[in-house]
PDB file of C-alpha atoms in Angstrom:
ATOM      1  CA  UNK O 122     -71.221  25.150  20.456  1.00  0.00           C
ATOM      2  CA  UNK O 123     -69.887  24.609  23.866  1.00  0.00           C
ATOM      3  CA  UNK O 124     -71.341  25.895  26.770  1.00  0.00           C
ATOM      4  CA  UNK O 125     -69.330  27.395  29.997  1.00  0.00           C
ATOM      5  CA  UNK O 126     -70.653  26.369  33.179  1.00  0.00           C
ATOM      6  CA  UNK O 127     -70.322  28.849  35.865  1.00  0.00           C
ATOM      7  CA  UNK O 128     -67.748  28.318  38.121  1.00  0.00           C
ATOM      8  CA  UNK O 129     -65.113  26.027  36.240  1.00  0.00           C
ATOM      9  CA  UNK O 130     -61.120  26.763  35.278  1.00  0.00           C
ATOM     10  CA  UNK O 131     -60.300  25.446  32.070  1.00  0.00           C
ATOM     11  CA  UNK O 132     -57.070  23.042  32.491  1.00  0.00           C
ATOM     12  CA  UNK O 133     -55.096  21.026  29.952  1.00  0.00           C
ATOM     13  CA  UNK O 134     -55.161  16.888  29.865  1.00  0.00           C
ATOM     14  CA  UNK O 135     -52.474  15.042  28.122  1.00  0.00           C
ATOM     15  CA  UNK O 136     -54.069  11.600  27.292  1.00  0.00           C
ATOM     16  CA  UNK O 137     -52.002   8.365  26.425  1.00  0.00           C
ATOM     17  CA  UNK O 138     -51.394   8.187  22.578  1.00  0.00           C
ATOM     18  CA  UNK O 139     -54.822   7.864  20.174  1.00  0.00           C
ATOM     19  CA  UNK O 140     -56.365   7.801  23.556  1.00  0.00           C
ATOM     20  CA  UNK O 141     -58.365  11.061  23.058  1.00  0.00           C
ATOM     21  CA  UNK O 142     -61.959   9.491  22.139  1.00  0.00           C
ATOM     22  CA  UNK O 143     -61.554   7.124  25.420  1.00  0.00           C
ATOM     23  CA  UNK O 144     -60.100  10.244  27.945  1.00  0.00           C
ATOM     24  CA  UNK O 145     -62.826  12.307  26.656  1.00  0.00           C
ATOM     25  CA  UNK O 146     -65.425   9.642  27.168  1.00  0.00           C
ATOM     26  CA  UNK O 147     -64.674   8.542  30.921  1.00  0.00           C
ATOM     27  CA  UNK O 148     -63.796  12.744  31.593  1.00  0.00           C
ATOM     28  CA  UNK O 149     -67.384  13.329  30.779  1.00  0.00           C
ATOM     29  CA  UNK O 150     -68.607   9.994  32.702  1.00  0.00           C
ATOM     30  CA  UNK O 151     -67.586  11.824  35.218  1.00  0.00           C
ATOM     31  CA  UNK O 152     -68.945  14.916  35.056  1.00  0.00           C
ATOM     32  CA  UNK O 153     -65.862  16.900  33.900  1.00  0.00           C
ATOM     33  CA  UNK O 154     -66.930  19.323  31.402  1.00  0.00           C
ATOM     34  CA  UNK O 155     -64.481  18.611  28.426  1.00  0.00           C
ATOM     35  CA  UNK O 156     -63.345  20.396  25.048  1.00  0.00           C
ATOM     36  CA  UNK O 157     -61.512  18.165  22.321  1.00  0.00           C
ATOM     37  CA  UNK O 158     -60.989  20.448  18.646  1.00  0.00           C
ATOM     38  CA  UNK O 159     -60.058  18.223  15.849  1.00  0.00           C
ATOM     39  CA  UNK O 160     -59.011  19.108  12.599  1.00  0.00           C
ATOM     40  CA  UNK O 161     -59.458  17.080   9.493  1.00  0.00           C
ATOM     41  CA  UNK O 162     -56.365  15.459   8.270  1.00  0.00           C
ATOM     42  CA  UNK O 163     -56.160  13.987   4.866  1.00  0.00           C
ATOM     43  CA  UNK O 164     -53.688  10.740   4.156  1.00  0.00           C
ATOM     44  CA  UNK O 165     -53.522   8.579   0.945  1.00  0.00           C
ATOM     45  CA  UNK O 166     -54.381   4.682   1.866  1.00  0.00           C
ATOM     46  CA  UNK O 167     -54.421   2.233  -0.954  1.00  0.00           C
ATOM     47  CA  UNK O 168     -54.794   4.658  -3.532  1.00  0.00           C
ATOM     48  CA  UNK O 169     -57.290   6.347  -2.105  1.00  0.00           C
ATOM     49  CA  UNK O 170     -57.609   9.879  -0.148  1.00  0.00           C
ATOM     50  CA  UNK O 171     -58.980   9.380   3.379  1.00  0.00           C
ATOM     51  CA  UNK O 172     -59.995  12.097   5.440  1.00  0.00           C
ATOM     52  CA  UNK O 173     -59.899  11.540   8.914  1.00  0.00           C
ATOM     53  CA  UNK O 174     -60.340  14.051  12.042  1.00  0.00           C
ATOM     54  CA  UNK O 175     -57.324  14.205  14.333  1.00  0.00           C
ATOM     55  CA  UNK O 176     -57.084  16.602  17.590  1.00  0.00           C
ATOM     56  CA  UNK O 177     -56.022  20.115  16.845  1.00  0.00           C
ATOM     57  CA  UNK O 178     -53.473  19.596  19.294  1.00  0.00           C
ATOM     58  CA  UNK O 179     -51.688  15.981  19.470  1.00  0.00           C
ATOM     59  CA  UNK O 180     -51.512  14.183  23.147  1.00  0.00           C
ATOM     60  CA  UNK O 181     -54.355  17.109  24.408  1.00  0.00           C
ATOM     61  CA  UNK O 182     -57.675  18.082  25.770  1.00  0.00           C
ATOM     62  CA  UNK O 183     -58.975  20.457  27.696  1.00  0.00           C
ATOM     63  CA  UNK O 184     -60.993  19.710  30.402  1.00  0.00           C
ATOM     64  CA  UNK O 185     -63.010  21.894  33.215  1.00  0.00           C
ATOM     65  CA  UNK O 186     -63.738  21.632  36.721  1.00  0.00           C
ATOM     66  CA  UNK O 187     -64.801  23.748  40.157  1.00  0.00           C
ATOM     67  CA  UNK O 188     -61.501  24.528  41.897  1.00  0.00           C
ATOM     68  CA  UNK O 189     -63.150  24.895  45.008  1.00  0.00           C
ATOM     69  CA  UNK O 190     -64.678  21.703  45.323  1.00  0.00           C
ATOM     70  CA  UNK O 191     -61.378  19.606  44.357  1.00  0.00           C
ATOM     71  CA  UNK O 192     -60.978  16.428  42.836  1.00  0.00           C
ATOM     72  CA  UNK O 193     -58.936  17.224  40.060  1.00  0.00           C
ATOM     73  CA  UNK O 194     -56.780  14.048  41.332  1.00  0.00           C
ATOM     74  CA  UNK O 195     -59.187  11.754  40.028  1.00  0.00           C
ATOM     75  CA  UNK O 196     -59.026  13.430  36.363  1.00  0.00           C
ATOM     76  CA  UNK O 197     -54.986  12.187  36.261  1.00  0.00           C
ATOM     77  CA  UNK O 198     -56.414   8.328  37.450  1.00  0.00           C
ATOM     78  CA  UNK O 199     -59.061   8.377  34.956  1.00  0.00           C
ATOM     79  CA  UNK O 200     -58.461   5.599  31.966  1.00  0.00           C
ATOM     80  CA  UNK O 201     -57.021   6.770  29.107  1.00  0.00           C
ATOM     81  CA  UNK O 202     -55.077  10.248  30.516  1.00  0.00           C
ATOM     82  CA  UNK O 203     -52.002  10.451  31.509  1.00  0.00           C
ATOM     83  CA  UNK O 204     -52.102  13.661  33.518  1.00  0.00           C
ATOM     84  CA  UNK O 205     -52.855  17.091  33.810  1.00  0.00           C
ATOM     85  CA  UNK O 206     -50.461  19.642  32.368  1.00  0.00           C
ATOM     86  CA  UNK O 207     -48.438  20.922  35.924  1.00  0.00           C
ATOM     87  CA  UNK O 208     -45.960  23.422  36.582  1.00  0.00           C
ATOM     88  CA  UNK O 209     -45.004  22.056  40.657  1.00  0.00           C
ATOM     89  CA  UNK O 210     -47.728  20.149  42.706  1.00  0.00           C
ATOM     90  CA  UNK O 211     -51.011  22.118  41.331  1.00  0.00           C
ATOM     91  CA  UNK O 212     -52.109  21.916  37.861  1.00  0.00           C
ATOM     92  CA  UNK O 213     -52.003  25.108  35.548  1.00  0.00           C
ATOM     93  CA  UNK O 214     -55.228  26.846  34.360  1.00  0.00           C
ATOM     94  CA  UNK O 215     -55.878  27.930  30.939  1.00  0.00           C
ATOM     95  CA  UNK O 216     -57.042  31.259  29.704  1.00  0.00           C
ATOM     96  CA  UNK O 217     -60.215  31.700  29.608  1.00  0.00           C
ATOM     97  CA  UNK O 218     -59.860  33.963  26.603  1.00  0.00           C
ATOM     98  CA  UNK O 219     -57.586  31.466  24.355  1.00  0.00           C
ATOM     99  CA  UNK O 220     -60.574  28.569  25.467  1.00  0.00           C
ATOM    100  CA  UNK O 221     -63.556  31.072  24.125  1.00  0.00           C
ATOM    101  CA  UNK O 222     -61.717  31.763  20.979  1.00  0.00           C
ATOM    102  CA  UNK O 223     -61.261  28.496  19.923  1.00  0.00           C
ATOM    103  CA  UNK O 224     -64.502  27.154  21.097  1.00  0.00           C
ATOM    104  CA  UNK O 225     -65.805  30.314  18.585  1.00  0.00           C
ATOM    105  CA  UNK O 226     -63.704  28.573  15.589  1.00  0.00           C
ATOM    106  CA  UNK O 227     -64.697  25.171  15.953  1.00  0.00           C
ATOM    107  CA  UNK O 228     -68.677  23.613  15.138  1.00  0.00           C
ATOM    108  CA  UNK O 229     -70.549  21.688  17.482  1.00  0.00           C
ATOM    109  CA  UNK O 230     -68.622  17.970  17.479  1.00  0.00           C
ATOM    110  CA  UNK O 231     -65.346  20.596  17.951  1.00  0.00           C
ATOM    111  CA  UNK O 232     -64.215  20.426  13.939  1.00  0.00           C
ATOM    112  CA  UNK O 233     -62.260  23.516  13.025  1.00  0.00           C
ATOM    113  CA  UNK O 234     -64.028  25.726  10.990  1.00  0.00           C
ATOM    114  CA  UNK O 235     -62.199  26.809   7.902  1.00  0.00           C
ATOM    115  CA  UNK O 236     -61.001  30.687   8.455  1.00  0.00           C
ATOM    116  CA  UNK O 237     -63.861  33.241   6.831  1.00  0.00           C
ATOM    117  CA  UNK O 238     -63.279  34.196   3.401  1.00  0.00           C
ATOM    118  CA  UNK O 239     -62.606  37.862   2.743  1.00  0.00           C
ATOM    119  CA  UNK O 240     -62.846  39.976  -0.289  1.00  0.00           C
ATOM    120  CA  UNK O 241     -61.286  43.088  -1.305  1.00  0.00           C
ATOM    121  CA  UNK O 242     -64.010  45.736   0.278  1.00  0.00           C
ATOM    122  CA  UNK O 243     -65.138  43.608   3.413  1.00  0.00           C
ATOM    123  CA  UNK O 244     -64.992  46.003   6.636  1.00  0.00           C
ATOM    124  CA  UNK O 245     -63.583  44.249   9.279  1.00  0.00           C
ATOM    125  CA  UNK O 246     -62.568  44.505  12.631  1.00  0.00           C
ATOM    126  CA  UNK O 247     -58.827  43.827  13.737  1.00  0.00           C
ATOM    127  CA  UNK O 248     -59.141  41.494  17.131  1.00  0.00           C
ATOM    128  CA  UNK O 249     -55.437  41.717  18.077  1.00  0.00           C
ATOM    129  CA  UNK O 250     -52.367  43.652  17.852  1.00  0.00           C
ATOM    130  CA  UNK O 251     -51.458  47.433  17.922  1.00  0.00           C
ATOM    131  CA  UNK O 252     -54.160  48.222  15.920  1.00  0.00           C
ATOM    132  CA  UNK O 253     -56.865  45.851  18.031  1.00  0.00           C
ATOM    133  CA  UNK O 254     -60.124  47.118  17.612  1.00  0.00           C
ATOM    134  CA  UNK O 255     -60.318  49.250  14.822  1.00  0.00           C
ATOM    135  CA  UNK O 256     -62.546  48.330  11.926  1.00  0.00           C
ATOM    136  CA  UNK O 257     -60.945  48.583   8.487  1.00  0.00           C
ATOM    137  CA  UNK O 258     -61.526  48.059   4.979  1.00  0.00           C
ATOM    138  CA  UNK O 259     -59.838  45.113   3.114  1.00  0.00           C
ATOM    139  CA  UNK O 260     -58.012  46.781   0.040  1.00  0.00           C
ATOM    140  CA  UNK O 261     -55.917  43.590  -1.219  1.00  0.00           C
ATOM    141  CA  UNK O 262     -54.977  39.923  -0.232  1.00  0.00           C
ATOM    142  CA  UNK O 263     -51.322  38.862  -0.768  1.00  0.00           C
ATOM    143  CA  UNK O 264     -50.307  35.215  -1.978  1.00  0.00           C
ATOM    144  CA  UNK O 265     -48.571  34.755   1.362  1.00  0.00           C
ATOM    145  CA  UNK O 266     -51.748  34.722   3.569  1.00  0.00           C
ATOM    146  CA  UNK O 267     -51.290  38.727   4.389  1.00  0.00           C
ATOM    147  CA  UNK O 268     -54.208  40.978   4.294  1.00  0.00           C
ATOM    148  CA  UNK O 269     -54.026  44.481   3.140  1.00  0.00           C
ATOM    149  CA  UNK O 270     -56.232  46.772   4.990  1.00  0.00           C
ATOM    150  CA  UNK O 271     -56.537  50.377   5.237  1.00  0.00           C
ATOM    151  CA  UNK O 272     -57.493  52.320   8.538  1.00  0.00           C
ATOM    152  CA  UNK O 273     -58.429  56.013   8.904  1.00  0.00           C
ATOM    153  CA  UNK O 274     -55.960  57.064  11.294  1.00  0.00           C
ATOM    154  CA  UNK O 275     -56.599  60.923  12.274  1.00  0.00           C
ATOM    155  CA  UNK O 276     -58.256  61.720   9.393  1.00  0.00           C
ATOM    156  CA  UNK O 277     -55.421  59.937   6.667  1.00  0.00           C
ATOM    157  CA  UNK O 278     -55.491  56.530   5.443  1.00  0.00           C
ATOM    158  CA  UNK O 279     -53.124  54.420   6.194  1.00  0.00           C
ATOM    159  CA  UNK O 280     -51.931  50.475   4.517  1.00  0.00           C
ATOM    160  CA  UNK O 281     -51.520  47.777   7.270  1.00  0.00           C
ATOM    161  CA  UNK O 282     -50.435  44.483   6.819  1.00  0.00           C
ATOM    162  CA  UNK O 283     -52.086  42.307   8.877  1.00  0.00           C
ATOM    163  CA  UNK O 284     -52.591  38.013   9.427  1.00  0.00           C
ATOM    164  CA  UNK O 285     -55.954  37.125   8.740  1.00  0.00           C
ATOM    165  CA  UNK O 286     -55.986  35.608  12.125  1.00  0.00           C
ATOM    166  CA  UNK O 287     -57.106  38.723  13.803  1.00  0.00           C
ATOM    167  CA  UNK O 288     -59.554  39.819  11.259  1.00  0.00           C
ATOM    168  CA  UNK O 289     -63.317  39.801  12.026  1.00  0.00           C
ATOM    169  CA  UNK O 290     -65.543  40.676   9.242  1.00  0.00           C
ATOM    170  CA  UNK O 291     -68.202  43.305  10.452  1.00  0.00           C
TER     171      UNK O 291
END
């Protein structure tokens, strides 16, 4: 797992295409604290299944640095990106929320975990939503990747439908 080093906004890099192990290598030859999360991707070649890890997101990385002490011009001149994601002169910082919950899905090389597994009876604990915070009780899992909870709502129970996305087990 990733660590966050005091001090340093999370920005996004777009590198130059199937770039990403060379951006990522001179990013961190220079100090720049970076955060690549791949996903495996499998693809039939000659007969055969190959599985091969990708990035998450295709063209970008995320990569961190101390606002205050500048310099961010030299991660758009490093070899292999193409620039930092801008919106005007200044590049764009990433929440630090969205950073720390992907970080928290992905092992230590940055793989994607697969999502837990839940079973009808797990307590868990919704993470987003109206109902964000409250621990429930998984009654049922639907085909279509919904998750049947139920919540004690002022003393009744109530049935939510909610994305296993936002579930936590407890």
């Amino acid at each position: 797992m990733q660590h966050f080093r005091a001090g340093n906004t999370w920005f996004l890099a777009q590198f130059k295409p199937n770039c990403h192990k060379i951006a990522e290598r001179n990013l961190q030859r220079q100090n720049f604290q970076t955060f690549l999360p791949l996903h495996e991707d499998t693809n039939r070649k000659a007969g055969r299944f190959v599985s091969t890890l990708r990035p998450l997101f295709t063209g970008y990385l995320f990569v961190a640095f101390d606002t205050s002490k500048g310099g961010w011009q030299a991660i758009n001149s490093t070899y292999g990106v193409t620039r930092l994601v801008s919106f005007g002169e200044d590049p764009q910082p990433v929440s630090l929320d969205l950073i720390s919950r992907l970080m928290l899905r992905c092992d230590e090389a940055g793989k994607l975990l697969p999502p837990p597994i839940l079973t009808a009876g797990d307590a868990v604990r919704i993470s987003g939503g109206p109902f964000a915070e409250f621990v429930a009780t998984v009654e049922e899992i639907a085909p279509d990747q919904r998750v049947w909870v139920l919540l004690d709502l002022m003393g009744r129970t109530a049935r939510v439908a909610v994305h296993p996305d936002v579930l936590q087990v407890v």
